[in-house]
Amino acid sequence: GSFMMVNSSGRASGQKAHLLLPTLKENDTHCIDFHYYLSSRDRSSPGSLNVYVKVNGGPQGNPIWNVSGVVTEGWVKAELAISTFWPHFYQVIFESVSLKGHPGYIAVDEVRVLAHPCSEHSLFFNLHFSILNDSIWYIQIERFCFEIHVLLHPELEQQIPISAQEMINEIKHAPPSATSPKSSPNLSMWMSLLRTAYYCKICHDLLLSTEPPTPIAPPELLAVGATYLWIKPNANSIIGDGPIILKEVEYRTTTGNWAETHIVDSPNYKLWHLDPDVEYEIRVLLTRPGEGGTGPPGPPLTTRTKCADPVHGPQNVEVVDIRSRQLTLQWEPFGYAVTRCHSYNLTVQYQYVFNQQKFEAEELIQTSSHYTLRGLRPFMTIRLRLALSNPEGKMESEELVVQTEEDVPGPVPLESIQGGPFEEKIYVQWKPPNETNGIITLYEV
């Protein structure tokens, strides 16, 4: 495969080459790992390899990782455990520095940004970045944020250098001013201690926070359905200390007194089996190692699920009263279990044919179980059905076919009356009323 390499042969001391990663804005604690290789024919170190982190486009600062004065036996893997704090972004820079008179090669390969923390034996640096005098970025390791705990197994105690044990005691009993990260000698002492603990692999709980973590921002809503919500825990910015080893989502209805908690093991999380058109309150809980490591819930995300299609249309619809110009409908009452939405409409749709023309109409029903349809034509065959609809869908009842009662016929059109006299009779003819309102059985003159 391919890799990035610097040939240090013929270079002056201090000549540098840089490899810049794209700007990164990862979510919470994650890991960057890579392989490096330093070689030369005469087994002398070809130079040094440094790793820098530029935060929010600021100055390059001092290296957070480096290797120098060595020749590796093949490729060596290194890990950087990083925890970003919203809304910061950062850029990783690899730097090779050549050494005059030491020809050789410095190479980097397989740089990966992993969405999960580093391996369990990797040392987690609970580091964040601050501004010093508005221009210099430095790694702030605050004594009041955490205290150092080194867990020494009896069988491994002899493997710890005396200098490391002395540094442990010095840091644990030093006044706060002596452990200020603004002092470079003490900072070097910190980093030396951390490296020592890493190589001995006895530091699975080196940094134990004193304040449990709590998210500053509420979860982010990604998608909404009738029975589910997609959210992003949005735990980049926290109050308290990490590392974060567990994320949980706590949710409840805004009107209920129950709550459920689910473990989150992915960048996004789906809450499902929810009720349609219900307002939920969602919070995130974070946990760091140690007793009492779970912080209080963060600020809530309050959101509402969508409506769902009605389960079915109105049932047991029947006509309970029929007159010449109106009829009354009745149906089985229904509630949220059928509508699946708190906002819905119930309408009656009807149609009939009059004078060979088709008429259609729809009326909104405001009552719960009965409705009188008025303004109809007498002796008319009417097809009707009820429709239950909400923002997501519509369900209809079965169609009913009914006929209104007869009514008094309308007048005979005067212009249609015609006739003529004879010797012994008068002949008269006319057209039927425009509105018969039933079957005409008798005319009177």
PDB file of N, CA, C and O in Angstrom, residues 205-228:
ATOM      1  N   ASP A 205      -7.585   3.675  35.375  1.00  0.00           N
ATOM      2  CA  ASP A 205      -8.442   4.677  36.006  1.00  0.00           C
ATOM      3  C   ASP A 205      -7.569   5.833  36.482  1.00  0.00           C
ATOM      4  O   ASP A 205      -7.672   6.274  37.616  1.00  0.00           O
ATOM      5  N   LEU A 206      -6.669   6.289  35.615  1.00  0.00           N
ATOM      6  CA  LEU A 206      -5.713   7.306  36.025  1.00  0.00           C
ATOM      7  C   LEU A 206      -6.392   8.636  36.311  1.00  0.00           C
ATOM      8  O   LEU A 206      -6.085   9.319  37.268  1.00  0.00           O
ATOM      9  N   LEU A 207      -7.309   9.001  35.440  1.00  0.00           N
ATOM     10  CA  LEU A 207      -7.975  10.289  35.593  1.00  0.00           C
ATOM     11  C   LEU A 207      -9.396  10.056  36.073  1.00  0.00           C
ATOM     12  O   LEU A 207     -10.240   9.589  35.337  1.00  0.00           O
ATOM     13  N   LEU A 208      -9.646  10.345  37.304  1.00  0.00           N
ATOM     14  CA  LEU A 208     -10.966  10.131  37.890  1.00  0.00           C
ATOM     15  C   LEU A 208     -11.567  11.489  38.219  1.00  0.00           C
ATOM     16  O   LEU A 208     -11.062  12.207  39.060  1.00  0.00           O
ATOM     17  N   SER A 209     -12.623  11.846  37.532  1.00  0.00           N
ATOM     18  CA  SER A 209     -13.210  13.168  37.718  1.00  0.00           C
ATOM     19  C   SER A 209     -13.899  13.277  39.063  1.00  0.00           C
ATOM     20  O   SER A 209     -14.378  12.304  39.618  1.00  0.00           O
ATOM     21  N   THR A 210     -13.949  14.472  39.558  1.00  0.00           N
ATOM     22  CA  THR A 210     -14.635  14.712  40.817  1.00  0.00           C
ATOM     23  C   THR A 210     -16.068  15.166  40.602  1.00  0.00           C
ATOM     24  O   THR A 210     -16.877  15.049  41.491  1.00  0.00           O
ATOM     25  N   GLU A 211     -16.368  15.724  39.416  1.00  0.00           N
ATOM     26  CA  GLU A 211     -17.721  16.177  39.130  1.00  0.00           C
ATOM     27  C   GLU A 211     -18.305  15.327  38.012  1.00  0.00           C
ATOM     28  O   GLU A 211     -17.726  15.218  36.947  1.00  0.00           O
ATOM     29  N   PRO A 212     -19.454  14.675  38.228  1.00  0.00           N
ATOM     30  CA  PRO A 212     -20.048  13.874  37.149  1.00  0.00           C
ATOM     31  C   PRO A 212     -20.482  14.776  35.994  1.00  0.00           C
ATOM     32  O   PRO A 212     -20.844  15.934  36.192  1.00  0.00           O
ATOM     33  N   PRO A 213     -20.447  14.254  34.780  1.00  0.00           N
ATOM     34  CA  PRO A 213     -20.723  15.092  33.610  1.00  0.00           C
ATOM     35  C   PRO A 213     -22.213  15.288  33.368  1.00  0.00           C
ATOM     36  O   PRO A 213     -23.034  14.413  33.654  1.00  0.00           O
ATOM     37  N   THR A 214     -22.558  16.463  32.835  1.00  0.00           N
ATOM     38  CA  THR A 214     -23.923  16.798  32.436  1.00  0.00           C
ATOM     39  C   THR A 214     -23.875  17.563  31.113  1.00  0.00           C
ATOM     40  O   THR A 214     -23.082  18.496  30.987  1.00  0.00           O
ATOM     41  N   PRO A 215     -24.692  17.195  30.133  1.00  0.00           N
ATOM     42  CA  PRO A 215     -24.681  17.943  28.865  1.00  0.00           C
ATOM     43  C   PRO A 215     -25.153  19.378  29.063  1.00  0.00           C
ATOM     44  O   PRO A 215     -26.030  19.657  29.884  1.00  0.00           O
ATOM     45  N   ILE A 216     -24.544  20.294  28.311  1.00  0.00           N
ATOM     46  CA  ILE A 216     -24.979  21.687  28.332  1.00  0.00           C
ATOM     47  C   ILE A 216     -26.150  21.908  27.382  1.00  0.00           C
ATOM     48  O   ILE A 216     -27.095  22.633  27.692  1.00  0.00           O
ATOM     49  N   ALA A 217     -26.092  21.264  26.227  1.00  0.00           N
ATOM     50  CA  ALA A 217     -27.122  21.461  25.195  1.00  0.00           C
ATOM     51  C   ALA A 217     -28.115  20.303  25.217  1.00  0.00           C
ATOM     52  O   ALA A 217     -27.770  19.177  25.596  1.00  0.00           O
ATOM     53  N   PRO A 218     -29.358  20.559  24.836  1.00  0.00           N
ATOM     54  CA  PRO A 218     -30.339  19.473  24.744  1.00  0.00           C
ATOM     55  C   PRO A 218     -30.034  18.575  23.555  1.00  0.00           C
ATOM     56  O   PRO A 218     -29.244  18.943  22.674  1.00  0.00           O
ATOM     57  N   PRO A 219     -30.641  17.386  23.496  1.00  0.00           N
ATOM     58  CA  PRO A 219     -30.444  16.526  22.322  1.00  0.00           C
ATOM     59  C   PRO A 219     -30.925  17.232  21.055  1.00  0.00           C
ATOM     60  O   PRO A 219     -31.782  18.115  21.100  1.00  0.00           O
ATOM     61  N   GLU A 220     -30.371  16.800  19.925  1.00  0.00           N
ATOM     62  CA  GLU A 220     -30.750  17.374  18.628  1.00  0.00           C
ATOM     63  C   GLU A 220     -31.754  16.459  17.946  1.00  0.00           C
ATOM     64  O   GLU A 220     -31.552  15.237  17.875  1.00  0.00           O
ATOM     65  N   LEU A 221     -32.839  17.041  17.454  1.00  0.00           N
ATOM     66  CA  LEU A 221     -33.880  16.266  16.775  1.00  0.00           C
ATOM     67  C   LEU A 221     -33.491  16.084  15.319  1.00  0.00           C
ATOM     68  O   LEU A 221     -33.271  17.056  14.594  1.00  0.00           O
ATOM     69  N   LEU A 222     -33.431  14.832  14.858  1.00  0.00           N
ATOM     70  CA  LEU A 222     -33.037  14.532  13.485  1.00  0.00           C
ATOM     71  C   LEU A 222     -34.228  14.176  12.598  1.00  0.00           C
ATOM     72  O   LEU A 222     -34.269  14.565  11.435  1.00  0.00           O
ATOM     73  N   ALA A 223     -35.178  13.405  13.115  1.00  0.00           N
ATOM     74  CA  ALA A 223     -36.333  12.982  12.309  1.00  0.00           C
ATOM     75  C   ALA A 223     -37.494  12.680  13.238  1.00  0.00           C
ATOM     76  O   ALA A 223     -37.301  12.272  14.395  1.00  0.00           O
ATOM     77  N   VAL A 224     -38.700  12.875  12.720  1.00  0.00           N
ATOM     78  CA  VAL A 224     -39.921  12.679  13.512  1.00  0.00           C
ATOM     79  C   VAL A 224     -40.861  11.768  12.752  1.00  0.00           C
ATOM     80  O   VAL A 224     -41.089  11.944  11.544  1.00  0.00           O
ATOM     81  N   GLY A 225     -41.412  10.778  13.431  1.00  0.00           N
ATOM     82  CA  GLY A 225     -42.439   9.919  12.874  1.00  0.00           C
ATOM     83  C   GLY A 225     -43.621   9.848  13.816  1.00  0.00           C
ATOM     84  O   GLY A 225     -43.658  10.508  14.865  1.00  0.00           O
ATOM     85  N   ALA A 226     -44.581   9.031  13.459  1.00  0.00           N
ATOM     86  CA  ALA A 226     -45.765   8.896  14.308  1.00  0.00           C
ATOM     87  C   ALA A 226     -45.473   8.121  15.584  1.00  0.00           C
ATOM     88  O   ALA A 226     -46.023   8.424  16.646  1.00  0.00           O
ATOM     89  N   THR A 227     -44.578   7.130  15.489  1.00  0.00           N
ATOM     90  CA  THR A 227     -44.286   6.291  16.650  1.00  0.00           C
ATOM     91  C   THR A 227     -42.802   6.269  16.990  1.00  0.00           C
ATOM     92  O   THR A 227     -42.370   5.422  17.767  1.00  0.00           O
ATOM     93  N   TYR A 228     -42.012   7.174  16.400  1.00  0.00           N
ATOM     94  CA  TYR A 228     -40.585   7.176  16.681  1.00  0.00           C
ATOM     95  C   TYR A 228     -40.028   8.593  16.599  1.00  0.00           C
ATOM     96  O   TYR A 228     -40.620   9.488  15.987  1.00  0.00           O
TER      97      TYR A 228
END
